[in-house]
PDB file of C-alpha atoms in Angstrom:
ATOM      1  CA  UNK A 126      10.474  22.365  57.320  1.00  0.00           C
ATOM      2  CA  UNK A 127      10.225  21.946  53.529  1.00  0.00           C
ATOM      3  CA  UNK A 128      12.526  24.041  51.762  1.00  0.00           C
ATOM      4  CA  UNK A 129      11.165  26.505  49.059  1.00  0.00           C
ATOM      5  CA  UNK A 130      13.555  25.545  46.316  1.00  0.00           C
ATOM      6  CA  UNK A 131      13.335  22.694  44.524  1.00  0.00           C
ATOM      7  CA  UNK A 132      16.271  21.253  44.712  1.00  0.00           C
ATOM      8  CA  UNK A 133      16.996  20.046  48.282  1.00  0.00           C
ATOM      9  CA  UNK A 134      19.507  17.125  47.563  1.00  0.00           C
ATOM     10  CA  UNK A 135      21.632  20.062  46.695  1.00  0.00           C
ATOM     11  CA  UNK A 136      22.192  22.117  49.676  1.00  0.00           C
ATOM     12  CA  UNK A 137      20.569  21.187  53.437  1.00  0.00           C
ATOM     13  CA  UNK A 138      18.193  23.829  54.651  1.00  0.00           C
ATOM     14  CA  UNK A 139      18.889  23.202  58.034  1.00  0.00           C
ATOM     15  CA  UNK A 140      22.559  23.787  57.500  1.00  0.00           C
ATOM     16  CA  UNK A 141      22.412  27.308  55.672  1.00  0.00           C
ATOM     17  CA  UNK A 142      18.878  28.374  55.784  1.00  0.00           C
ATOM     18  CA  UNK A 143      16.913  26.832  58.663  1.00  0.00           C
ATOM     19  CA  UNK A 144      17.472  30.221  60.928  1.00  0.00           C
ATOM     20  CA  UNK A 145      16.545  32.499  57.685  1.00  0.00           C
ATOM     21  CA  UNK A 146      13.334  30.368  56.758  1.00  0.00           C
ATOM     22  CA  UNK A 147      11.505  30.653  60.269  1.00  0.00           C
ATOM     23  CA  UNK A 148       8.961  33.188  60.339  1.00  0.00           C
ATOM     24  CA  UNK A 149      10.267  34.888  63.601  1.00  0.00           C
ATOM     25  CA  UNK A 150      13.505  35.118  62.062  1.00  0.00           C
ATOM     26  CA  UNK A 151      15.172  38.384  63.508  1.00  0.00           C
ATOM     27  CA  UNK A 152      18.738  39.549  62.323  1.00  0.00           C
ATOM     28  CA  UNK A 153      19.049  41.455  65.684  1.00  0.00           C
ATOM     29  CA  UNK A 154      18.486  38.853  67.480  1.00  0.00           C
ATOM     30  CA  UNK A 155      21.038  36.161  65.600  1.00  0.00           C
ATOM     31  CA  UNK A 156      23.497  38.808  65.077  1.00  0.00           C
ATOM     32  CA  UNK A 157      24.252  39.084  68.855  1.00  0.00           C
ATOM     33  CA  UNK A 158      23.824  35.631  69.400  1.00  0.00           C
ATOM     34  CA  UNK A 159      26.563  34.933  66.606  1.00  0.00           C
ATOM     35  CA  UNK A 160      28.563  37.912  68.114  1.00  0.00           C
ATOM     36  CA  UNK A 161      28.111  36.412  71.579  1.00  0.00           C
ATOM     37  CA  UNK A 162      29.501  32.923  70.828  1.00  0.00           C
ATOM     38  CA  UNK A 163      32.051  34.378  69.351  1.00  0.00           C
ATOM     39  CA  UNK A 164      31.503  32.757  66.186  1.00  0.00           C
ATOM     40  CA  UNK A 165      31.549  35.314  64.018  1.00  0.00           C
ATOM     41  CA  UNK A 166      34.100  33.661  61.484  1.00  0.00           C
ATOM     42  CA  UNK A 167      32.253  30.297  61.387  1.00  0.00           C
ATOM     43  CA  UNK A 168      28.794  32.514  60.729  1.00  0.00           C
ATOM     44  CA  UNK A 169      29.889  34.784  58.079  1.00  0.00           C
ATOM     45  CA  UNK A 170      31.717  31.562  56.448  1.00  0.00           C
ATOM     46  CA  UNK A 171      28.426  29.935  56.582  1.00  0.00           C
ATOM     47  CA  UNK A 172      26.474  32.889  55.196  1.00  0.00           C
ATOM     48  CA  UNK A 173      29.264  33.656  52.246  1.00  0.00           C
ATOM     49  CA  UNK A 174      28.461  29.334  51.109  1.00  0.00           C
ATOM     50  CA  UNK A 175      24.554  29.932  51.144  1.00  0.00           C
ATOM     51  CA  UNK A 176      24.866  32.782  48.990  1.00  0.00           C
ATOM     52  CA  UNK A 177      27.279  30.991  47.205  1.00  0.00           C
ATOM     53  CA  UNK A 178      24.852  28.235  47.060  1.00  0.00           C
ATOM     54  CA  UNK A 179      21.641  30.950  46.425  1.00  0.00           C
ATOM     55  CA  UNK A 180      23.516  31.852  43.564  1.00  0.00           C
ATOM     56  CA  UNK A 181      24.407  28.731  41.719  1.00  0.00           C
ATOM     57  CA  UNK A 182      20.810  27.707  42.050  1.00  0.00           C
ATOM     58  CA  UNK A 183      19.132  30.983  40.831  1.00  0.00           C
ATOM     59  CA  UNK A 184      21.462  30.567  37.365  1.00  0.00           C
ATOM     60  CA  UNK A 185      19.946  26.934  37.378  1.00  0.00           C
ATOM     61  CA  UNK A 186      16.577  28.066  37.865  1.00  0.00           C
ATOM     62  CA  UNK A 187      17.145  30.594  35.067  1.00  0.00           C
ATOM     63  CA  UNK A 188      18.382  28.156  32.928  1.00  0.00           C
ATOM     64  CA  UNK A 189      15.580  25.965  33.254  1.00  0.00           C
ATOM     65  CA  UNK A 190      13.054  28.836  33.126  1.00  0.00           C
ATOM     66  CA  UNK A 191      15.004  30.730  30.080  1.00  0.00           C
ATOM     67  CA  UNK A 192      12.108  29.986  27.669  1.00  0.00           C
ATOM     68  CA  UNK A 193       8.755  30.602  30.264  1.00  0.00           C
ATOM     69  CA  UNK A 194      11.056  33.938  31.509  1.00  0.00           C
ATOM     70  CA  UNK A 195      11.389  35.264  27.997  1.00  0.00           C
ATOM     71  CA  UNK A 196       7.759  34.590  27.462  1.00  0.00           C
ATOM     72  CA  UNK A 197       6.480  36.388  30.606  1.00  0.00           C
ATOM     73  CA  UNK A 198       9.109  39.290  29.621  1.00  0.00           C
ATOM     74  CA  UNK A 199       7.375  39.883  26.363  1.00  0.00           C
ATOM     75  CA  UNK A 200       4.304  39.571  27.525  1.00  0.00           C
ATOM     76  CA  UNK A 201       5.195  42.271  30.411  1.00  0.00           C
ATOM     77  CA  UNK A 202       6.117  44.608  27.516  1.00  0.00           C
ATOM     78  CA  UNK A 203       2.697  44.041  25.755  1.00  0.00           C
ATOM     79  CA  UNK A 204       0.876  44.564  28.716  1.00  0.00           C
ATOM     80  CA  UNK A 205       3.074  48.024  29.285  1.00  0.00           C
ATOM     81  CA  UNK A 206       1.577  48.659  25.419  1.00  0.00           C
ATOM     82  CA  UNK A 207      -1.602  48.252  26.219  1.00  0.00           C
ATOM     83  CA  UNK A 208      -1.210  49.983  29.912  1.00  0.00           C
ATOM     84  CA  UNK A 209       0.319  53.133  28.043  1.00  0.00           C
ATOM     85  CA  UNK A 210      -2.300  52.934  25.053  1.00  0.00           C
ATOM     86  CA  UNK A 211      -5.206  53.008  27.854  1.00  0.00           C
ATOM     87  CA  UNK A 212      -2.957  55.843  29.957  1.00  0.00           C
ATOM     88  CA  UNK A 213      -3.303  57.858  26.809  1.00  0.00           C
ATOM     89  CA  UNK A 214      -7.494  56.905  25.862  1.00  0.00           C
ATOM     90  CA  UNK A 215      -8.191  57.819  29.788  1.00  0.00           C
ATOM     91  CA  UNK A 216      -6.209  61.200  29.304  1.00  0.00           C
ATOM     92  CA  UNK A 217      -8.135  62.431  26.088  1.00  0.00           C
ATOM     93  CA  UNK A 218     -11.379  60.909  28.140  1.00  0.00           C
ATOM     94  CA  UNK A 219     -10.532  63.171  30.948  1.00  0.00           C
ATOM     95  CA  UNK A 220      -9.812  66.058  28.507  1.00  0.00           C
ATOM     96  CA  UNK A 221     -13.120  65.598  27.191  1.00  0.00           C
ATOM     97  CA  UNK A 222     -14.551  65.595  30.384  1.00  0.00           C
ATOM     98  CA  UNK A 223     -13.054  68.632  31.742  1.00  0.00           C
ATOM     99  CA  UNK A 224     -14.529  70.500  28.770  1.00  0.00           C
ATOM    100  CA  UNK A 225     -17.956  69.391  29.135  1.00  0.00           C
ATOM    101  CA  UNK A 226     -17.384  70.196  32.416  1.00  0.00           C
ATOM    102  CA  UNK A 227     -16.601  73.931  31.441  1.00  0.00           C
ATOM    103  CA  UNK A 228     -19.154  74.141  29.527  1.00  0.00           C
ATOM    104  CA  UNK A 229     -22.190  73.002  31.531  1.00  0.00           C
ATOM    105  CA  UNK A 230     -20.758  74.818  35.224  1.00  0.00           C
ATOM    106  CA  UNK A 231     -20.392  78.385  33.114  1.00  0.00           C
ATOM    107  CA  UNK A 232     -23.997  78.330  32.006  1.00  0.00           C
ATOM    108  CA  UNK A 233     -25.553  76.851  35.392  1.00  0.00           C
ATOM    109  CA  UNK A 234     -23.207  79.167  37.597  1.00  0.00           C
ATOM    110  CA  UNK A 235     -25.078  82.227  35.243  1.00  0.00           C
ATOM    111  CA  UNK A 236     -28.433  80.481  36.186  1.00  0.00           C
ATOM    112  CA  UNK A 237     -28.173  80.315  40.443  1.00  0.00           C
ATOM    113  CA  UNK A 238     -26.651  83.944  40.274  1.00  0.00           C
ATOM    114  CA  UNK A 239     -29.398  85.054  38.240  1.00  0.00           C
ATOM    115  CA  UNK A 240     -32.083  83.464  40.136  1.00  0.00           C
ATOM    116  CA  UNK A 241     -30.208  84.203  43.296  1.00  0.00           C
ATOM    117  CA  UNK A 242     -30.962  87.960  42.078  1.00  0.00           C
ATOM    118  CA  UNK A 243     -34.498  87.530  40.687  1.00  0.00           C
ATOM    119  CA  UNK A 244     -35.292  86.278  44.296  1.00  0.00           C
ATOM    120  CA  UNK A 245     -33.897  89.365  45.863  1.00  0.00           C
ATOM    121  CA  UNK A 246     -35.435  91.593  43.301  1.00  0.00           C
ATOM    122  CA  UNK A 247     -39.175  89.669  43.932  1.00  0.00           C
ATOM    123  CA  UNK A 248     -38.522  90.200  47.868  1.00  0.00           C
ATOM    124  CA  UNK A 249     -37.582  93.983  46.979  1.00  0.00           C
ATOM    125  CA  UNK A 250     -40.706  94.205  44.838  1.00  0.00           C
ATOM    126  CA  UNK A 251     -42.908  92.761  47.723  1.00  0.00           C
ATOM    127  CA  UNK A 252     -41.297  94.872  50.223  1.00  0.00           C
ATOM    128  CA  UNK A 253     -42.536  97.585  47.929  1.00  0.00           C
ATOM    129  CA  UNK A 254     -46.334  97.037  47.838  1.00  0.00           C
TER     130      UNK A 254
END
């Protein structure tokens, strides 16, 4: 099993990790198990160095990274520009829409109840002669 951070001299990921990384890893299941060897001491000793060990290496990673982090950061912010600049152009869009909506179901609701009544008026006129 290859571990997902990069540096593996560092810490062993069968020592701390190798139960967390498998994919059918189930903290039901390794709770009792830990609770049921009575190793509860050993485990939680165990899980307070990986997180330990988690930690040290995210601050390395972010100390590597600082520069490529910063970048993506501002470029998160101009995207959330342009996101809220395109919120704003699809609002007035949709303004515009509903408007020219108003106006064109006005007139054509006039026109089907007026034909609706020239029809009856025709059939009343027929029924007539």
């Amino acid at each position: 099993m290859k571990c997902p951070l990069p540096s593996e001299d560092e810490f062993s990921c069968e020592d701390c990790y190798g139960d967390f990384l498998n994919e059918d890893f189930d903290v039901k299941v390794y709770t009792s198990q830990s609770i049921h060897q009575a190793v509860i001491a050993e485990q939680l000793a165990k899980l307070a160095q990986g997180i330990s060990q988690l930690d040290k290496e995210l601050h390395l990673q972010v100390v590597a990274r600082h520069e490529d982090l910063l970048a993506q950061a501002t470029g998160i912010e101009s995207l959330e520009g342009v996101l809220q600049m395109m919120q704003t152009r699809i609002g007035a869009l949709q303004g515009a829409v509903d408007r020219m909506k108003s106006k064109i179901v006005e007139p054509y609701n006039k026109i089907v109840a007026r034909t609706a009544q020239l029809a009856r008026l025709q059939l009343e006129l027929q029924g007539q002669h």
